[in-house]
PDB file of C-alpha atoms in Angstrom:
ATOM      1  CA  GLU A1072     154.091 -53.673 -51.316  1.00  0.00           C
ATOM      2  CA  THR A1073     156.328 -51.752 -48.862  1.00  0.00           C
ATOM      3  CA  GLY A1074     159.454 -51.565 -50.938  1.00  0.00           C
ATOM      4  CA  VAL A1075     161.295 -54.018 -48.700  1.00  0.00           C
ATOM      5  CA  THR A1076     161.507 -57.582 -50.017  1.00  0.00           C
ATOM      6  CA  GLN A1077     162.574 -60.556 -47.940  1.00  0.00           C
ATOM      7  CA  THR A1078     163.415 -64.066 -49.127  1.00  0.00           C
ATOM      8  CA  PRO A1079     162.722 -66.782 -48.329  1.00  0.00           C
ATOM      9  CA  ARG A1080     159.323 -66.252 -46.741  1.00  0.00           C
ATOM     10  CA  HIS A1081     159.543 -69.568 -44.997  1.00  0.00           C
ATOM     11  CA  LEU A1082     162.560 -71.649 -43.984  1.00  0.00           C
ATOM     12  CA  VAL A1083     162.907 -74.908 -42.129  1.00  0.00           C
ATOM     13  CA  MET A1084     166.344 -75.963 -41.092  1.00  0.00           C
ATOM     14  CA  GLY A1085     168.057 -78.447 -38.882  1.00  0.00           C
ATOM     15  CA  MET A1086     170.390 -77.424 -36.108  1.00  0.00           C
ATOM     16  CA  THR A1087     173.467 -78.225 -38.110  1.00  0.00           C
ATOM     17  CA  ASN A1088     172.431 -76.477 -41.360  1.00  0.00           C
ATOM     18  CA  LYS A1089     173.792 -73.162 -42.723  1.00  0.00           C
ATOM     19  CA  LYS A1090     171.319 -70.875 -44.415  1.00  0.00           C
ATOM     20  CA  SER A1091     170.909 -67.174 -45.181  1.00  0.00           C
ATOM     21  CA  LEU A1092     168.042 -64.695 -45.134  1.00  0.00           C
ATOM     22  CA  LYS A1093     168.068 -61.983 -47.737  1.00  0.00           C
ATOM     23  CA  CYS A1094     166.526 -58.512 -47.670  1.00  0.00           C
ATOM     24  CA  GLU A1095     166.448 -55.877 -50.406  1.00  0.00           C
ATOM     25  CA  GLN A1096     165.031 -52.389 -50.219  1.00  0.00           C
ATOM     26  CA  HIS A1097     163.966 -50.250 -53.151  1.00  0.00           C
ATOM     27  CA  LEU A1098     163.257 -47.043 -51.238  1.00  0.00           C
ATOM     28  CA  GLY A1099     166.684 -45.369 -51.366  1.00  0.00           C
ATOM     29  CA  HIS A1100     167.046 -45.587 -47.586  1.00  0.00           C
ATOM     30  CA  ASN A1101     170.388 -45.448 -45.864  1.00  0.00           C
ATOM     31  CA  ALA A1102     169.719 -47.696 -42.843  1.00  0.00           C
ATOM     32  CA  MET A1103     168.685 -51.275 -42.610  1.00  0.00           C
ATOM     33  CA  TYR A1104     167.682 -53.451 -39.634  1.00  0.00           C
ATOM     34  CA  TRP A1105     167.074 -57.031 -38.590  1.00  0.00           C
ATOM     35  CA  TYR A1106     164.393 -57.651 -35.960  1.00  0.00           C
ATOM     36  CA  LYS A1107     163.301 -60.937 -34.338  1.00  0.00           C
ATOM     37  CA  GLN A1108     159.607 -61.334 -33.576  1.00  0.00           C
ATOM     38  CA  SER A1109     158.555 -64.146 -31.190  1.00  0.00           C
ATOM     39  CA  ALA A1110     155.065 -64.834 -29.976  1.00  0.00           C
ATOM     40  CA  LYS A1111     153.814 -62.460 -27.268  1.00  0.00           C
ATOM     41  CA  LYS A1112     157.078 -60.587 -27.129  1.00  0.00           C
ATOM     42  CA  PRO A1113     157.987 -57.088 -28.419  1.00  0.00           C
ATOM     43  CA  LEU A1114     160.076 -56.925 -31.509  1.00  0.00           C
ATOM     44  CA  GLU A1115     163.722 -57.411 -30.663  1.00  0.00           C
ATOM     45  CA  LEU A1116     166.338 -55.365 -32.464  1.00  0.00           C
ATOM     46  CA  MET A1117     169.224 -57.567 -33.613  1.00  0.00           C
ATOM     47  CA  PHE A1118     171.380 -55.502 -35.963  1.00  0.00           C
ATOM     48  CA  VAL A1119     171.425 -52.030 -37.458  1.00  0.00           C
ATOM     49  CA  TYR A1120     173.423 -50.894 -40.481  1.00  0.00           C
ATOM     50  CA  SER A1121     173.556 -47.158 -41.090  1.00  0.00           C
ATOM     51  CA  LEU A1122     175.379 -46.002 -44.240  1.00  0.00           C
ATOM     52  CA  GLU A1123     176.581 -49.565 -44.619  1.00  0.00           C
ATOM     53  CA  GLU A1124     178.343 -49.644 -41.281  1.00  0.00           C
ATOM     54  CA  ARG A1125     177.069 -51.804 -38.404  1.00  0.00           C
ATOM     55  CA  VAL A1126     176.113 -49.448 -35.661  1.00  0.00           C
ATOM     56  CA  GLU A1127     174.160 -51.780 -33.400  1.00  0.00           C
ATOM     57  CA  ASN A1128     174.759 -55.342 -32.404  1.00  0.00           C
ATOM     58  CA  ASN A1129     172.290 -56.060 -29.665  1.00  0.00           C
ATOM     59  CA  SER A1130     173.962 -58.897 -27.820  1.00  0.00           C
ATOM     60  CA  VAL A1131     172.992 -61.333 -30.479  1.00  0.00           C
ATOM     61  CA  PRO A1132     174.560 -64.814 -30.365  1.00  0.00           C
ATOM     62  CA  SER A1133     177.345 -65.399 -32.833  1.00  0.00           C
ATOM     63  CA  ARG A1134     175.321 -68.038 -34.687  1.00  0.00           C
ATOM     64  CA  PHE A1135     173.624 -65.060 -36.311  1.00  0.00           C
ATOM     65  CA  SER A1136     175.954 -63.196 -38.647  1.00  0.00           C
ATOM     66  CA  PRO A1137     174.825 -60.068 -40.625  1.00  0.00           C
ATOM     67  CA  GLU A1138     176.192 -58.808 -43.842  1.00  0.00           C
ATOM     68  CA  CYS A1139     175.438 -55.558 -45.618  1.00  0.00           C
ATOM     69  CA  PRO A1140     177.288 -55.363 -48.930  1.00  0.00           C
ATOM     70  CA  ASN A1141     175.567 -52.110 -49.959  1.00  0.00           C
ATOM     71  CA  SER A1142     172.787 -49.806 -48.833  1.00  0.00           C
ATOM     72  CA  SER A1143     170.087 -51.828 -50.644  1.00  0.00           C
ATOM     73  CA  HIS A1144     170.919 -55.320 -49.515  1.00  0.00           C
ATOM     74  CA  LEU A1145     171.097 -57.002 -46.116  1.00  0.00           C
ATOM     75  CA  PHE A1146     171.755 -60.643 -45.260  1.00  0.00           C
ATOM     76  CA  LEU A1147     171.422 -62.681 -42.119  1.00  0.00           C
ATOM     77  CA  HIS A1148     173.592 -65.771 -42.146  1.00  0.00           C
ATOM     78  CA  LEU A1149     172.500 -68.563 -39.905  1.00  0.00           C
ATOM     79  CA  HIS A1150     174.470 -71.547 -38.560  1.00  0.00           C
ATOM     80  CA  THR A1151     174.082 -74.119 -35.839  1.00  0.00           C
ATOM     81  CA  LEU A1152     170.802 -72.546 -34.702  1.00  0.00           C
ATOM     82  CA  GLN A1153     168.768 -73.734 -31.739  1.00  0.00           C
ATOM     83  CA  PRO A1154     165.042 -74.491 -31.627  1.00  0.00           C
ATOM     84  CA  GLU A1155     164.428 -71.315 -29.614  1.00  0.00           C
ATOM     85  CA  ASP A1156     165.653 -69.324 -32.575  1.00  0.00           C
ATOM     86  CA  SER A1157     162.437 -70.250 -34.393  1.00  0.00           C
ATOM     87  CA  ALA A1158     160.667 -66.947 -35.014  1.00  0.00           C
ATOM     88  CA  LEU A1159     159.663 -64.425 -37.609  1.00  0.00           C
ATOM     89  CA  TYR A1160     162.710 -62.391 -38.754  1.00  0.00           C
ATOM     90  CA  LEU A1161     161.770 -58.985 -40.049  1.00  0.00           C
ATOM     91  CA  CYS A1162     163.925 -56.729 -42.140  1.00  0.00           C
ATOM     92  CA  ALA A1163     163.327 -52.973 -42.140  1.00  0.00           C
ATOM     93  CA  SER A1164     164.737 -49.867 -43.651  1.00  0.00           C
ATOM     94  CA  SER A1165     164.583 -46.198 -42.874  1.00  0.00           C
ATOM     95  CA  GLN A1166     166.122 -42.849 -43.828  1.00  0.00           C
ATOM     96  CA  VAL A1167     168.216 -41.787 -40.837  1.00  0.00           C
ATOM     97  CA  THR A1168     168.002 -38.147 -41.748  1.00  0.00           C
ATOM     98  CA  SER A1169     164.185 -38.250 -41.722  1.00  0.00           C
ATOM     99  CA  VAL A1170     162.572 -36.508 -38.754  1.00  0.00           C
ATOM    100  CA  SER A1171     160.042 -39.222 -38.319  1.00  0.00           C
ATOM    101  CA  GLY A1172     162.507 -42.077 -38.769  1.00  0.00           C
ATOM    102  CA  GLU A1173     159.676 -44.313 -39.866  1.00  0.00           C
ATOM    103  CA  LEU A1174     160.588 -47.994 -40.387  1.00  0.00           C
ATOM    104  CA  PHE A1175     159.439 -49.789 -43.523  1.00  0.00           C
ATOM    105  CA  PHE A1176     159.228 -53.512 -42.880  1.00  0.00           C
ATOM    106  CA  GLY A1177     159.482 -56.471 -45.205  1.00  0.00           C
ATOM    107  CA  GLU A1178     156.974 -59.329 -45.029  1.00  0.00           C
ATOM    108  CA  GLY A1179     159.281 -61.351 -42.831  1.00  0.00           C
ATOM    109  CA  SER A1180     160.988 -64.743 -43.048  1.00  0.00           C
ATOM    110  CA  ARG A1181     159.348 -67.390 -40.933  1.00  0.00           C
ATOM    111  CA  LEU A1182     162.132 -69.619 -39.547  1.00  0.00           C
ATOM    112  CA  THR A1183     161.618 -73.008 -37.979  1.00  0.00           C
ATOM    113  CA  VAL A1184     164.595 -74.802 -36.400  1.00  0.00           C
ATOM    114  CA  LEU A1185     164.093 -78.505 -35.893  1.00  0.00           C
TER     115      LEU A1185
ATOM    116  CA  LYS B 132     163.275 -48.107 -17.563  1.00  0.00           C
ATOM    117  CA  ASN B 133     161.958 -47.455 -21.048  1.00  0.00           C
ATOM    118  CA  GLN B 134     158.858 -49.525 -21.625  1.00  0.00           C
ATOM    119  CA  VAL B 135     155.740 -49.681 -23.782  1.00  0.00           C
ATOM    120  CA  GLU B 136     152.668 -51.452 -22.514  1.00  0.00           C
ATOM    121  CA  GLN B 137     149.592 -52.196 -24.592  1.00  0.00           C
ATOM    122  CA  SER B 138     146.094 -53.290 -23.637  1.00  0.00           C
ATOM    123  CA  PRO B 139     144.157 -55.335 -24.090  1.00  0.00           C
ATOM    124  CA  GLN B 140     146.334 -58.143 -25.256  1.00  0.00           C
ATOM    125  CA  SER B 141     143.563 -59.392 -27.511  1.00  0.00           C
ATOM    126  CA  LEU B 142     140.137 -58.193 -28.525  1.00  0.00           C
ATOM    127  CA  ILE B 143     137.170 -59.667 -30.409  1.00  0.00           C
ATOM    128  CA  ILE B 144     134.497 -57.387 -31.803  1.00  0.00           C
ATOM    129  CA  LEU B 145     131.560 -57.617 -34.224  1.00  0.00           C
ATOM    130  CA  GLU B 146     131.892 -56.166 -37.650  1.00  0.00           C
ATOM    131  CA  GLY B 147     130.648 -52.554 -37.697  1.00  0.00           C
ATOM    132  CA  LYS B 148     131.395 -51.894 -34.053  1.00  0.00           C
ATOM    133  CA  ASN B 149     133.993 -49.413 -32.773  1.00  0.00           C
ATOM    134  CA  CYS B 150     136.945 -50.253 -30.479  1.00  0.00           C
ATOM    135  CA  THR B 151     139.819 -48.506 -28.720  1.00  0.00           C
ATOM    136  CA  LEU B 152     143.289 -49.821 -28.118  1.00  0.00           C
ATOM    137  CA  GLN B 153     145.578 -48.445 -25.451  1.00  0.00           C
ATOM    138  CA  CYS B 154     149.273 -47.767 -25.222  1.00  0.00           C
ATOM    139  CA  ASN B 155     151.081 -46.531 -22.109  1.00  0.00           C
ATOM    140  CA  TYR B 156     154.742 -45.679 -22.184  1.00  0.00           C
ATOM    141  CA  THR B 157     157.605 -44.611 -19.939  1.00  0.00           C
ATOM    142  CA  VAL B 158     160.041 -43.803 -22.735  1.00  0.00           C
ATOM    143  CA  SER B 159     162.031 -40.609 -22.207  1.00  0.00           C
ATOM    144  CA  PRO B 160     162.974 -38.198 -23.626  1.00  0.00           C
ATOM    145  CA  PHE B 161     160.013 -38.714 -25.946  1.00  0.00           C
ATOM    146  CA  SER B 162     160.358 -38.074 -29.645  1.00  0.00           C
ATOM    147  CA  ASN B 163     157.298 -39.582 -31.368  1.00  0.00           C
ATOM    148  CA  LEU B 164     154.811 -42.447 -31.212  1.00  0.00           C
ATOM    149  CA  ARG B 165     153.693 -44.622 -34.078  1.00  0.00           C
ATOM    150  CA  TRP B 166     150.956 -47.169 -34.444  1.00  0.00           C
ATOM    151  CA  TYR B 167     151.616 -50.074 -36.768  1.00  0.00           C
ATOM    152  CA  LYS B 168     149.206 -52.633 -38.193  1.00  0.00           C
ATOM    153  CA  GLN B 169     150.514 -56.153 -38.744  1.00  0.00           C
ATOM    154  CA  ASP B 170     148.415 -58.601 -40.712  1.00  0.00           C
ATOM    155  CA  THR B 171     148.984 -62.262 -40.023  1.00  0.00           C
ATOM    156  CA  GLY B 172     152.089 -63.481 -41.831  1.00  0.00           C
ATOM    157  CA  ARG B 173     153.012 -59.984 -42.974  1.00  0.00           C
ATOM    158  CA  GLY B 174     155.299 -57.183 -41.824  1.00  0.00           C
ATOM    159  CA  PRO B 175     154.082 -54.169 -39.779  1.00  0.00           C
ATOM    160  CA  VAL B 176     152.848 -51.146 -41.704  1.00  0.00           C
ATOM    161  CA  SER B 177     152.660 -47.684 -40.248  1.00  0.00           C
ATOM    162  CA  LEU B 178     149.223 -46.253 -39.612  1.00  0.00           C
ATOM    163  CA  THR B 179     149.964 -42.958 -37.850  1.00  0.00           C
ATOM    164  CA  ILE B 180     152.940 -41.037 -36.488  1.00  0.00           C
ATOM    165  CA  MET B 181     152.414 -38.556 -33.641  1.00  0.00           C
ATOM    166  CA  THR B 182     154.844 -36.021 -32.236  1.00  0.00           C
ATOM    167  CA  PHE B 183     154.807 -34.300 -28.828  1.00  0.00           C
ATOM    168  CA  SER B 184     152.589 -31.414 -29.994  1.00  0.00           C
ATOM    169  CA  GLU B 185     149.936 -33.487 -31.648  1.00  0.00           C
ATOM    170  CA  ASN B 186     146.860 -34.650 -29.691  1.00  0.00           C
ATOM    171  CA  THR B 187     144.836 -36.317 -32.393  1.00  0.00           C
ATOM    172  CA  LYS B 188     145.519 -37.650 -35.889  1.00  0.00           C
ATOM    173  CA  SER B 189     143.214 -39.517 -38.187  1.00  0.00           C
ATOM    174  CA  ASN B 190     143.873 -41.937 -41.023  1.00  0.00           C
ATOM    175  CA  GLY B 191     140.506 -42.955 -42.473  1.00  0.00           C
ATOM    176  CA  ARG B 192     138.650 -44.961 -39.901  1.00  0.00           C
ATOM    177  CA  TYR B 193     141.707 -44.952 -37.589  1.00  0.00           C
ATOM    178  CA  THR B 194     142.100 -42.143 -35.097  1.00  0.00           C
ATOM    179  CA  ALA B 195     145.098 -41.922 -32.754  1.00  0.00           C
ATOM    180  CA  THR B 196     145.296 -39.690 -29.734  1.00  0.00           C
ATOM    181  CA  LEU B 197     148.272 -38.756 -27.604  1.00  0.00           C
ATOM    182  CA  ASP B 198     148.521 -37.355 -24.105  1.00  0.00           C
ATOM    183  CA  ALA B 199     152.135 -36.554 -23.560  1.00  0.00           C
ATOM    184  CA  ASP B 200     151.565 -35.482 -19.967  1.00  0.00           C
ATOM    185  CA  THR B 201     150.141 -38.825 -18.877  1.00  0.00           C
ATOM    186  CA  LYS B 202     152.241 -40.719 -21.501  1.00  0.00           C
ATOM    187  CA  GLN B 203     149.270 -42.445 -22.965  1.00  0.00           C
ATOM    188  CA  SER B 204     148.067 -43.074 -26.509  1.00  0.00           C
ATOM    189  CA  SER B 205     144.994 -44.699 -27.928  1.00  0.00           C
ATOM    190  CA  LEU B 206     143.994 -45.985 -31.353  1.00  0.00           C
ATOM    191  CA  HIS B 207     140.265 -45.811 -32.088  1.00  0.00           C
ATOM    192  CA  ILE B 208     138.847 -47.842 -34.951  1.00  0.00           C
ATOM    193  CA  THR B 209     135.478 -46.772 -36.209  1.00  0.00           C
ATOM    194  CA  ALA B 210     132.957 -49.014 -38.032  1.00  0.00           C
ATOM    195  CA  SER B 211     135.268 -52.003 -37.966  1.00  0.00           C
ATOM    196  CA  GLN B 212     135.703 -54.186 -41.013  1.00  0.00           C
ATOM    197  CA  LEU B 213     136.831 -57.777 -41.337  1.00  0.00           C
ATOM    198  CA  SER B 214     140.062 -56.527 -42.837  1.00  0.00           C
ATOM    199  CA  ASP B 215     140.833 -54.762 -39.572  1.00  0.00           C
ATOM    200  CA  SER B 216     141.667 -58.119 -38.063  1.00  0.00           C
ATOM    201  CA  ALA B 217     145.401 -57.819 -37.250  1.00  0.00           C
ATOM    202  CA  SER B 218     147.879 -57.027 -34.560  1.00  0.00           C
ATOM    203  CA  TYR B 219     148.294 -53.397 -33.716  1.00  0.00           C
ATOM    204  CA  ILE B 220     151.728 -52.419 -32.360  1.00  0.00           C
ATOM    205  CA  CYS B 221     152.603 -49.182 -30.494  1.00  0.00           C
ATOM    206  CA  VAL B 222     156.179 -48.003 -31.052  1.00  0.00           C
ATOM    207  CA  VAL B 223     157.658 -45.127 -29.076  1.00  0.00           C
ATOM    208  CA  SER B 224     160.811 -43.339 -30.236  1.00  0.00           C
ATOM    209  CA  ARG B 225     163.338 -41.781 -27.860  1.00  0.00           C
ATOM    210  CA  GLN B 226     165.163 -38.608 -28.867  1.00  0.00           C
ATOM    211  CA  THR B 227     168.616 -39.968 -28.071  1.00  0.00           C
ATOM    212  CA  GLY B 228     170.452 -43.245 -28.054  1.00  0.00           C
ATOM    213  CA  ALA B 229     171.492 -45.696 -30.767  1.00  0.00           C
ATOM    214  CA  ASN B 230     168.621 -48.123 -29.993  1.00  0.00           C
ATOM    215  CA  ASN B 231     165.898 -45.559 -29.703  1.00  0.00           C
ATOM    216  CA  LEU B 232     162.771 -47.485 -30.633  1.00  0.00           C
ATOM    217  CA  PHE B 233     160.646 -49.268 -27.985  1.00  0.00           C
ATOM    218  CA  PHE B 234     157.954 -51.684 -29.078  1.00  0.00           C
ATOM    219  CA  GLY B 235     154.838 -52.845 -27.316  1.00  0.00           C
ATOM    220  CA  THR B 236     153.756 -56.496 -27.526  1.00  0.00           C
ATOM    221  CA  GLY B 237     150.756 -55.518 -29.588  1.00  0.00           C
ATOM    222  CA  THR B 238     146.981 -55.950 -29.389  1.00  0.00           C
ATOM    223  CA  ARG B 239     145.528 -58.777 -31.437  1.00  0.00           C
ATOM    224  CA  LEU B 240     142.175 -57.606 -32.852  1.00  0.00           C
ATOM    225  CA  THR B 241     139.675 -60.061 -34.412  1.00  0.00           C
ATOM    226  CA  VAL B 242     136.680 -58.709 -36.150  1.00  0.00           C
ATOM    227  CA  ILE B 243     133.907 -61.283 -36.650  1.00  0.00           C
ATOM    228  CA  PRO B 244     130.901 -61.080 -38.969  1.00  0.00           C
TER     229      PRO B 244
END
């Protein structure tokens, strides 16, 4: 139990569907992240929210839309995805004022786009 | 270019044996280096965090080393157990920049009985 909870753990969707991934952290952190993990590739940073403001948008296609209503919750809204978007999507949180800046990851949401 | 390279890509060892995983990086200016363990179907979990002044740090059967001059780190696992089977990811942090974390592709370790 890392203190970061992601739902759903598995999601299968068609290219025309609209779905959302949810992340909740119980660690009192002030930054939250979305990462994409594909096979044999390094984790790719998608979005960063620090103090509830988006501070990083790493050239992610507009079919991915993040939302951070408060410091404990983070969403990733998905629409008209492509098969190559199939991957493990990891949410993480951290305390930006911490010297180490350690990331605490959720268990991930395994997304399959048909 | 800021990069993190890990080797080997995958490794199979017998239970009870030791192994060493390597991480080379070109990230600059260096802040710290972390090793994460990621079990299959789970999120990564931090094992160790090392700063510029630290050469060695242990966490149970895991010992990480850092040579900041050659920009190399290793993770040594002693007396391996079946539960050590996982991917081990090296993450290097840069002192500046909004996107200041650089990830390796990981080493996939399989411990067999």
